[in-house]
Amino acid sequence: MPPLPVITGLGFITSIGQDRATVGRSLRELQHGFERVEFFGNPNLPVKVAGTIKGFDFPTPSWRDWRWPDRFTVDRELLRGLAPHGVYALCALQQALTEAGLEPGELGDGTTGLFCASAGSPFMLGSFLGQMRETRGERGNPMGVVSSIAGTLNFNLATHYRITGAVCGFVSACASSSHALGYAMDEIRLGRQQRMLVVGAEDMTDESIMAFSSLRALSNNPDPATASRPFDRRRDGFVGTGGAVALIVEDAALARRRGAHIIAELIGWGQAGDGHSVTASHPEGAGLREAMRRSLADARVNARDVGYVNAHATSTVAGDRSEALALHATFTSQGARPRVSSTKALTGHGLSLAGVMEAAFCALAIDEGFIPGAAHLEEPDPVCTGLDLPRTSLAEAPGLVLNNSSGFGGSNVCHLLRRPA
Amino acid sequence: MKTSAPSPTASTEHEQSIRHLPAPARAAFEQFQAGGDPATLDPVVLAILADFSPRASEIPLADLPGDTMLIDDLGFDSLAITEVVFAAEDLFRINITNEEIVQVRTLDHLRGFIRAKVAGRSAR
């Protein structure tokens, strides 16, 4: 039997919960994680809502001022090299390892690798470079680079857990952690590693979220209950969030030998570029359509086998439309009608974190037998006619699940997950 | 890389850089600023060291033997020592080169080294 990657552990630091039970409940009951916020202390900004990470506080770039819930342990030695999203990531990975029944000491023998995704920390980088400019290069936090640049997650987590297998970071904007998961699947399928830790994380700071305001990509809707409404006719942009999600992915044979509970199988993935625009998705979702086709081919399944699609849809006018058209081309035209929802209606858009966060939601749905509903959807965009967008979560096993992600430059990644045989 | 002396800093900036230190260390720093005796800086030096220590020490640094090694015993690495150097340079307005700091191995070395540096600064 060729190696089959399976998920045996999930860890969540998200706007809708910081443990598996709470996240599952939020998805079933469609409880969102949004709050009113004031970015940069400026009441004049039109963006008023974010998917906040409760109980964590990063008021300054100094780790001495940082706070996190008491139930998580963050070593001082590690803390000084972390960005805020590194703290989230550590807390998520602790949960995932616990669920998988793994001790940190078991990860250093070379059979376990670590793939991470984040955009780095604009908050930490801005502070570090500001200090260098002010002192004309005479001063800089010695940990300024490793705590701020893209790669900060893998630098820190690989060292902390003494990982001697494959270690890498992935950067493809909002498809980043989906790439990390796809390539982690390949590491296992190719027999290079027996286990992969996959972590996606992003800061939840003024700097990381408001940067997207300059692209006019954020919702100006001040109501937390409706600001994020993917596929709704009145959607006006995404709501930002941060946090971290960790997955433990291992070869099914190893998981069975260990007696670990298999949450979901990862049976295929695919990716394709739009070849179209730096920021906008292809108007007909050409790259996403091809990525879905490739993932189905990789898993050797048909569109009609898919029971649920966790859409990338971020609640932007153009992006959701492109995805709806890609879904029609992939499914409707084949006479297939899977359930479709975007859980970003509840969490907000986690950027680099989004892909692995939603893969974890798919795994949870498979393991617990439910389908997350399309929250906040009141008036579906006419382009969605023919798509099955359930308004409430359904207590039904989703069967085969497709997870979509798209990032800047038209980078599209899809994963297929299945209930263990 | 050679570290260089910073320009004089405003007292509000000092308040900012010592705000994390325990009250006795902050008081000792004020005493030094008033009187100028470098020996009064010892508690400040140890407080900076504790502040950047990669491991939280259960025993106060002042109670440890003077020959306690910064790297071997206290778990410092070159980055943490660089942080201590930057903090000491800014706070005490001294200039510490990499060549000098690599010679500083123990708590006694560090206390003596800072005293000498600060005394040298006063003499200029």
XYZ file of C-alpha atoms in Angstrom:
545
model
C 0.000 0.000 0.000
C 1.447 3.416 -0.907
C 1.583 5.863 2.008
C -1.704 7.689 2.638
C -1.565 11.002 4.516
C -4.129 11.289 7.298
C -4.887 13.926 9.916
C -4.505 12.812 13.533
C -4.386 16.120 15.394
C -6.000 19.564 15.152
C -5.107 22.740 17.017
C -7.054 25.983 16.850
C -6.396 29.564 17.889
C -9.137 31.230 15.871
C -11.703 33.966 16.159
C -14.423 31.310 16.618
C -12.679 29.236 19.252
C -9.411 28.140 20.784
C -10.124 24.448 21.173
C -11.703 21.783 19.018
C -14.987 21.598 20.933
C -15.631 25.346 20.798
C -14.718 25.589 17.119
C -17.022 22.659 16.295
C -19.865 24.284 18.208
C -19.317 27.648 16.483
C -19.419 25.966 13.071
C -22.593 24.036 13.908
C -24.399 26.956 15.503
C -22.973 29.523 13.065
C -21.537 31.693 15.833
C -19.180 34.254 14.322
C -15.970 35.557 15.930
C -16.262 39.231 15.020
C -16.061 42.305 17.211
C -16.051 46.020 16.585
C -12.478 47.314 16.615
C -10.754 50.642 16.101
C -7.712 50.204 13.882
C -4.720 52.447 14.637
C -6.819 54.161 17.312
C -8.483 56.073 14.494
C -12.265 56.381 14.703
C -12.371 57.893 11.199
C -11.379 54.699 9.416
C -14.284 53.062 7.602
C -13.187 49.508 8.524
C -14.777 48.678 11.882
C -14.872 44.892 12.293
C -12.302 42.114 12.748
C -12.198 38.457 13.714
C -10.492 38.981 17.063
C -8.440 36.414 18.981
C -9.814 36.612 22.488
C -7.586 36.447 25.570
C -4.379 37.262 23.675
C -2.925 40.761 23.822
C 0.092 42.193 22.007
C -0.022 45.909 22.866
C 3.639 46.588 21.965
C 6.367 44.763 20.025
C 8.075 43.928 23.345
C 7.374 40.348 24.406
C 7.379 41.507 28.019
C 4.043 43.196 27.401
C 2.390 40.181 25.743
C -0.409 38.187 27.346
C -2.066 34.885 26.502
C -4.562 32.617 28.263
C -3.084 30.854 31.313
C -3.750 27.379 29.961
C -1.003 27.765 27.338
C 2.720 27.538 28.097
C 5.144 29.766 26.217
C 8.818 29.483 27.197
C 10.657 32.722 27.680
C 13.582 31.500 25.592
C 11.242 30.939 22.654
C 9.163 34.052 23.183
C 11.940 36.528 22.375
C 12.147 35.243 18.778
C 8.407 35.135 18.139
C 5.938 37.423 16.445
C 2.384 37.538 17.838
C 1.336 34.875 15.342
C 4.205 32.702 16.583
C 2.556 32.679 20.005
C -0.745 31.668 18.411
C 1.063 28.958 16.426
C 2.765 27.497 19.462
C -0.547 27.313 21.326
C -2.253 25.658 18.334
C 0.553 23.154 17.852
C 0.471 22.186 21.549
C -3.220 21.296 21.157
C -2.684 19.356 17.926
C 0.161 17.295 19.403
C -1.943 16.509 22.463
C -4.861 15.344 20.314
C -2.524 13.196 18.205
C -1.075 11.651 21.373
C 2.445 12.848 20.607
C 5.125 14.104 22.979
C 7.455 16.883 21.788
C 10.396 14.534 22.385
C 9.111 12.190 19.662
C 9.501 14.724 16.871
C 13.271 14.997 16.526
C 14.274 11.690 14.926
C 14.151 12.911 11.310
C 10.905 11.162 10.359
C 8.823 14.256 11.224
C 8.926 17.432 9.156
C 7.415 20.896 9.607
C 5.791 23.047 6.933
C 4.550 26.491 7.918
C 2.861 29.473 6.338
C 2.567 33.077 7.378
C 3.200 36.412 5.746
C 5.666 37.302 8.492
C 4.849 40.063 10.930
C 4.432 43.587 9.558
C 3.972 44.677 13.200
C 7.376 43.347 14.294
C 9.164 44.270 11.069
C 7.858 47.825 11.192
C 9.066 48.255 14.760
C 12.468 46.694 14.039
C 13.114 48.812 10.953
C 11.841 51.920 12.727
C 14.440 51.371 15.457
C 17.185 50.942 12.847
C 16.157 54.091 10.992
C 15.972 56.127 14.206
C 19.454 55.081 15.272
C 20.829 55.231 11.716
C 21.662 51.556 11.849
C 23.363 51.567 15.256
C 20.669 49.606 17.055
C 18.402 46.748 16.258
C 16.724 44.005 18.242
C 19.008 40.979 17.712
C 15.871 38.877 17.264
C 14.326 41.465 14.915
C 14.854 39.441 11.752
C 13.830 36.011 12.999
C 10.746 37.383 14.736
C 9.446 39.324 11.768
C 10.245 37.985 8.309
C 8.202 35.375 6.464
C 9.673 32.142 7.791
C 9.544 33.236 11.432
C 7.174 30.337 12.189
C 9.415 27.624 10.785
C 12.589 29.163 12.251
C 11.141 29.140 15.749
C 8.973 26.032 15.788
C 11.584 23.837 14.084
C 14.154 24.852 16.674
C 11.808 24.523 19.617
C 10.644 21.028 18.652
C 14.129 19.963 17.477
C 12.812 19.018 14.026
C 15.466 17.303 11.892
C 13.171 16.309 9.015
C 12.015 18.613 6.210
C 11.503 22.222 7.345
C 10.110 24.875 5.029
C 7.861 27.922 4.844
C 5.419 28.657 2.047
C 4.519 32.066 0.673
C 1.622 32.385 -1.763
C -0.475 34.932 0.123
C -3.935 33.540 0.892
C -3.055 30.116 -0.558
C 0.135 29.771 1.539
C -0.964 27.271 4.140
C -2.870 25.317 1.506
C 0.420 24.920 -0.329
C 2.058 23.879 2.951
C -0.583 21.174 3.432
C -0.440 19.998 -0.196
C 3.326 19.635 -0.169
C 3.166 18.001 3.271
C 0.859 15.390 1.726
C 3.475 14.842 -0.977
C 6.284 14.413 1.570
C 4.327 11.528 3.020
C 3.134 10.097 -0.285
C 6.699 10.117 -1.630
C 7.903 8.304 1.477
C 10.229 11.140 2.454
C 8.620 11.701 5.838
C 6.298 9.684 8.014
C 4.783 12.666 9.740
C 4.374 16.365 8.967
C 3.411 19.207 11.274
C 1.554 21.804 9.202
C 1.016 25.222 10.727
C -0.593 28.357 9.326
C -0.743 31.582 11.305
C -1.113 35.322 10.973
C -0.885 38.301 13.303
C -4.143 40.034 14.168
C -2.774 43.568 14.237
C -3.532 46.949 12.696
C -0.567 46.476 10.371
C -1.505 43.022 9.100
C -5.189 43.771 8.495
C -5.352 47.434 7.467
C -2.722 46.893 4.775
C -5.584 45.384 2.775
C -7.640 48.536 3.159
C -5.295 50.255 0.731
C -6.415 47.657 -1.844
C -10.048 48.461 -1.008
C -10.447 44.774 -0.185
C -11.950 45.140 3.326
C -15.606 45.418 4.228
C -16.776 48.832 5.400
C -19.885 47.320 6.936
C -19.753 48.202 10.671
C -22.110 45.407 11.770
C -20.247 42.308 13.042
C -23.334 40.222 12.256
C -23.288 40.943 8.522
C -19.871 42.393 7.562
C -18.634 39.031 6.270
C -21.284 37.513 3.966
C -19.704 35.475 1.195
C -21.882 34.979 -1.912
C -24.458 37.527 -0.665
C -25.494 40.176 -3.165
C -24.650 42.949 -0.652
C -21.121 41.734 0.239
C -18.577 44.556 0.161
C -15.190 43.076 1.078
C -13.571 40.745 3.558
C -13.208 40.982 7.328
C -9.667 40.340 8.512
C -8.609 37.887 11.157
C -5.461 36.224 12.490
C -4.685 33.272 14.724
C -3.160 29.891 14.034
C -4.173 26.378 13.106
C -1.961 23.304 13.336
C -2.497 19.915 11.722
C -0.677 16.694 12.469
C -0.465 14.767 9.204
C 1.014 11.290 9.162
C 1.103 8.119 7.134
C -2.044 6.093 7.814
C 0.045 2.998 8.558
C 2.009 4.833 11.241
C -1.170 6.308 12.717
C -2.775 2.858 12.910
C 0.368 1.330 14.452
C 0.300 4.027 17.130
C -3.392 3.522 17.706
C -4.045 7.187 16.893
C -7.555 8.285 15.949
C -7.686 9.173 12.248
C -9.752 12.324 11.863
C -9.725 12.454 8.068
C -7.800 11.135 5.091
C -6.135 13.531 2.667
C -6.685 11.839 -0.675
C -5.605 14.427 -3.212
C -4.624 17.959 -3.980
C -4.097 20.180 -6.972
C -2.959 23.647 -7.846
C -3.106 25.966 -10.837
C -2.273 29.586 -11.599
C -4.697 32.057 -13.161
C -2.004 33.671 -15.313
C -4.124 36.780 -15.130
C -3.736 39.512 -12.469
C -1.559 40.362 -9.465
C -4.516 41.113 -7.200
C -7.777 40.094 -8.899
C -8.934 36.562 -9.463
C -9.612 35.433 -13.027
C -13.115 36.710 -13.911
C -14.338 33.186 -14.623
C -12.225 31.470 -11.974
C -10.133 29.676 -14.601
C -7.225 28.814 -12.293
C -9.451 27.671 -9.457
C -11.473 25.526 -11.858
C -8.280 23.871 -13.093
C -6.984 23.397 -9.510
C -10.259 21.643 -8.606
C -9.965 19.449 -11.713
C -6.383 18.527 -10.857
C -7.224 17.690 -7.247
C -10.101 15.439 -8.372
C -7.781 13.749 -10.863
C -5.074 13.341 -8.217
C -7.574 11.617 -5.919
C -9.070 9.644 -8.844
C -12.600 10.734 -7.964
C -15.403 12.478 -9.871
C -17.068 15.808 -9.209
C -20.254 13.920 -8.373
C -18.478 12.197 -5.459
C -17.984 15.508 -3.623
C -20.503 16.164 -0.853
C -19.267 19.482 0.523
C -17.095 22.316 -0.739
C -15.498 24.687 1.754
C -15.260 27.661 -0.592
C -12.449 30.179 -0.468
C -15.049 32.962 -0.893
C -13.845 35.892 1.203
C -16.882 38.151 0.731
C -15.302 40.337 -1.949
C -17.480 41.239 -4.925
C -15.157 39.931 -7.653
C -13.572 36.965 -5.847
C -16.820 35.288 -4.785
C -18.241 35.697 -8.288
C -15.182 34.048 -9.861
C -15.409 31.142 -7.461
C -19.133 30.696 -8.077
C -18.438 30.472 -11.811
C -15.606 27.996 -11.220
C -17.924 25.891 -9.035
C -20.572 25.880 -11.774
C -17.977 24.796 -14.340
C -16.702 22.017 -12.091
C -19.944 20.766 -10.575
C -23.168 22.201 -12.016
C -22.109 21.451 -15.564
C -21.450 17.827 -14.523
C -24.845 17.482 -12.897
C -23.205 17.555 -9.451
C -24.618 19.629 -6.604
C -22.435 19.468 -3.488
C -23.236 21.585 -0.444
C -21.183 24.790 -0.552
C -20.321 27.276 2.202
C -17.558 29.678 3.084
C -16.691 29.543 6.774
C -15.047 32.956 6.376
C -18.562 34.237 7.100
C -17.825 33.218 10.704
C -14.049 33.536 11.083
C -13.116 36.324 8.706
C -10.306 35.908 6.218
C -7.146 34.548 7.834
C -4.894 35.269 4.809
C -1.953 32.800 4.937
C -3.745 30.945 7.701
C -6.986 30.483 5.747
C -6.198 27.300 3.821
C -5.104 25.158 6.732
C -7.783 26.623 9.015
C -10.466 25.585 6.567
C -8.853 22.186 5.951
C -9.103 21.692 9.714
C -12.792 22.712 9.630
C -13.346 20.160 6.849
C -11.623 17.476 8.937
C -13.803 18.395 11.910
C -16.942 18.198 9.761
C -15.910 14.755 8.509
C -15.041 13.478 11.978
C -18.185 14.811 13.649
C -20.618 14.339 10.750
C -21.888 17.810 9.955
C -21.755 20.397 7.179
C -21.143 24.053 8.120
C -23.870 26.313 6.790
C -23.454 29.458 4.696
C -23.730 31.963 7.526
C -24.990 35.522 6.974
C -26.305 34.645 3.518
C -29.632 36.411 3.006
C -29.766 37.409 -0.645
C -27.581 35.091 -2.705
C -25.847 36.709 -5.649
C -27.732 35.612 -8.796
C -24.482 34.098 -10.042
C -24.914 31.477 -7.292
C -28.221 30.202 -8.698
C -27.915 26.440 -8.915
C -25.351 26.156 -6.117
C -26.529 24.457 -2.901
C -25.732 26.981 -0.168
C -27.417 25.679 3.025
C -28.420 28.563 5.330
C -27.931 26.498 8.454
C -25.429 23.822 9.374
C -26.615 20.334 8.535
C -26.324 17.265 10.733
C -25.230 15.084 7.857
C -21.947 13.366 7.043
C -20.367 15.338 4.224
C -18.783 12.415 2.358
C -15.941 13.651 0.170
C -14.904 17.231 0.988
C -13.157 19.777 -1.223
C -11.265 22.697 0.326
C -10.580 25.686 -1.960
C -7.980 28.438 -1.546
C -6.837 31.271 -3.778
C -4.064 33.819 -3.312
C -2.554 36.884 -4.944
C -1.139 36.391 -8.388
C -3.920 33.904 -9.097
C -2.475 31.043 -7.080
C -5.185 28.406 -6.508
C -4.914 25.282 -4.336
C -7.501 22.603 -3.555
C -7.432 19.623 -1.181
C -9.725 16.608 -1.037
C -10.494 15.021 2.315
C -12.417 11.868 3.123
C -13.753 9.972 6.091
C -11.345 7.151 7.001
C -12.261 3.839 5.374
C 30.064 44.188 13.380
C 31.381 46.704 15.857
C 28.971 48.315 18.232
C 29.248 52.070 18.506
C 28.378 54.591 21.169
C 24.846 55.917 20.987
C 23.989 59.556 21.055
C 22.831 60.893 24.448
C 19.279 59.892 25.188
C 16.508 61.774 26.882
C 15.517 60.793 30.406
C 12.030 59.791 29.229
C 13.743 57.259 27.000
C 15.617 55.934 30.054
C 12.362 55.597 31.902
C 11.074 53.582 28.990
C 14.112 51.302 28.861
C 14.137 50.578 32.613
C 10.386 50.308 33.076
C 10.621 46.488 33.100
C 13.285 46.425 35.814
C 12.366 45.818 39.463
C 11.923 48.869 41.708
C 15.268 48.436 43.587
C 17.144 48.462 40.264
C 15.286 51.559 39.110
C 16.114 53.229 42.443
C 19.781 52.238 42.086
C 19.856 53.795 38.626
C 18.439 57.037 39.975
C 21.023 56.955 42.770
C 23.770 56.542 40.164
C 22.445 59.416 38.116
C 22.435 61.608 41.212
C 25.834 60.569 42.600
C 27.708 59.025 39.743
C 29.390 56.162 41.683
C 29.705 53.270 39.193
C 29.496 50.719 42.036
C 25.865 51.695 42.610
C 25.089 50.291 39.153
C 25.615 46.641 40.142
C 21.909 45.976 40.834
C 21.007 47.639 37.523
C 23.493 45.468 35.640
C 22.068 42.318 37.211
C 18.513 43.451 36.537
C 19.322 43.981 32.851
C 20.929 40.554 32.790
C 17.864 38.960 34.372
C 15.610 40.838 31.969
C 17.289 39.328 28.924
C 18.044 35.929 30.428
C 16.695 33.212 28.132
C 15.777 31.174 31.196
C 13.980 32.511 34.225
C 16.377 32.025 37.171
C 14.798 30.798 40.391
C 17.647 32.232 42.460
C 18.156 36.003 42.230
C 21.329 36.717 40.252
C 22.706 38.772 43.163
C 22.669 35.627 45.320
C 24.642 33.542 42.833
C 28.427 33.145 43.176
C 30.485 35.722 41.320
C 32.053 33.033 39.136
C 28.678 31.954 37.704
C 29.176 31.642 33.936
C 26.816 33.648 31.728
C 26.706 31.070 28.938
C 27.373 27.732 30.636
C 25.439 28.355 33.854
C 22.793 30.931 33.002
C 22.002 29.748 29.446
C 22.893 32.972 27.653
C 23.673 32.828 23.946
C 25.316 35.431 21.733
C 21.976 37.045 20.838
C 20.896 37.443 24.446
C 24.307 38.894 25.310
C 23.957 41.332 22.401
C 20.644 42.453 23.876
C 22.344 43.060 27.230
C 25.137 45.000 25.504
C 22.680 47.240 23.647
C 20.689 47.899 26.810
C 23.844 48.703 28.811
C 25.209 50.971 26.077
C 21.990 52.947 25.869
C 21.391 53.201 29.586
C 24.939 53.888 30.765
C 26.075 55.767 27.632
C 29.067 53.573 27.086
C 30.557 51.872 24.059
C 31.188 48.120 24.140
C 32.961 46.327 21.302
C 32.403 42.706 20.351
C 36.051 42.018 21.210
C 35.493 43.324 24.735
C 32.236 41.542 25.449
C 33.486 38.093 24.425
C 36.032 38.366 27.258
C 33.220 38.813 29.785
C 32.336 35.345 31.014
C 31.052 35.577 34.592
C 28.829 37.734 36.773
C 31.906 39.250 38.468
C 33.498 39.988 35.086
C 30.352 41.730 33.937
C 29.930 43.861 37.057
C 33.616 44.864 36.993
C 33.552 45.496 33.262
C 30.546 47.833 33.437
C 31.978 49.677 36.440
C 35.243 50.242 34.590
C 33.473 51.352 31.436
C 31.276 53.807 33.301
C 34.257 55.113 35.315
C 36.140 55.622 32.047
C 33.198 57.511 30.652
C 33.132 59.798 33.729
C 36.851 60.500 33.376
C 36.554 61.698 29.787
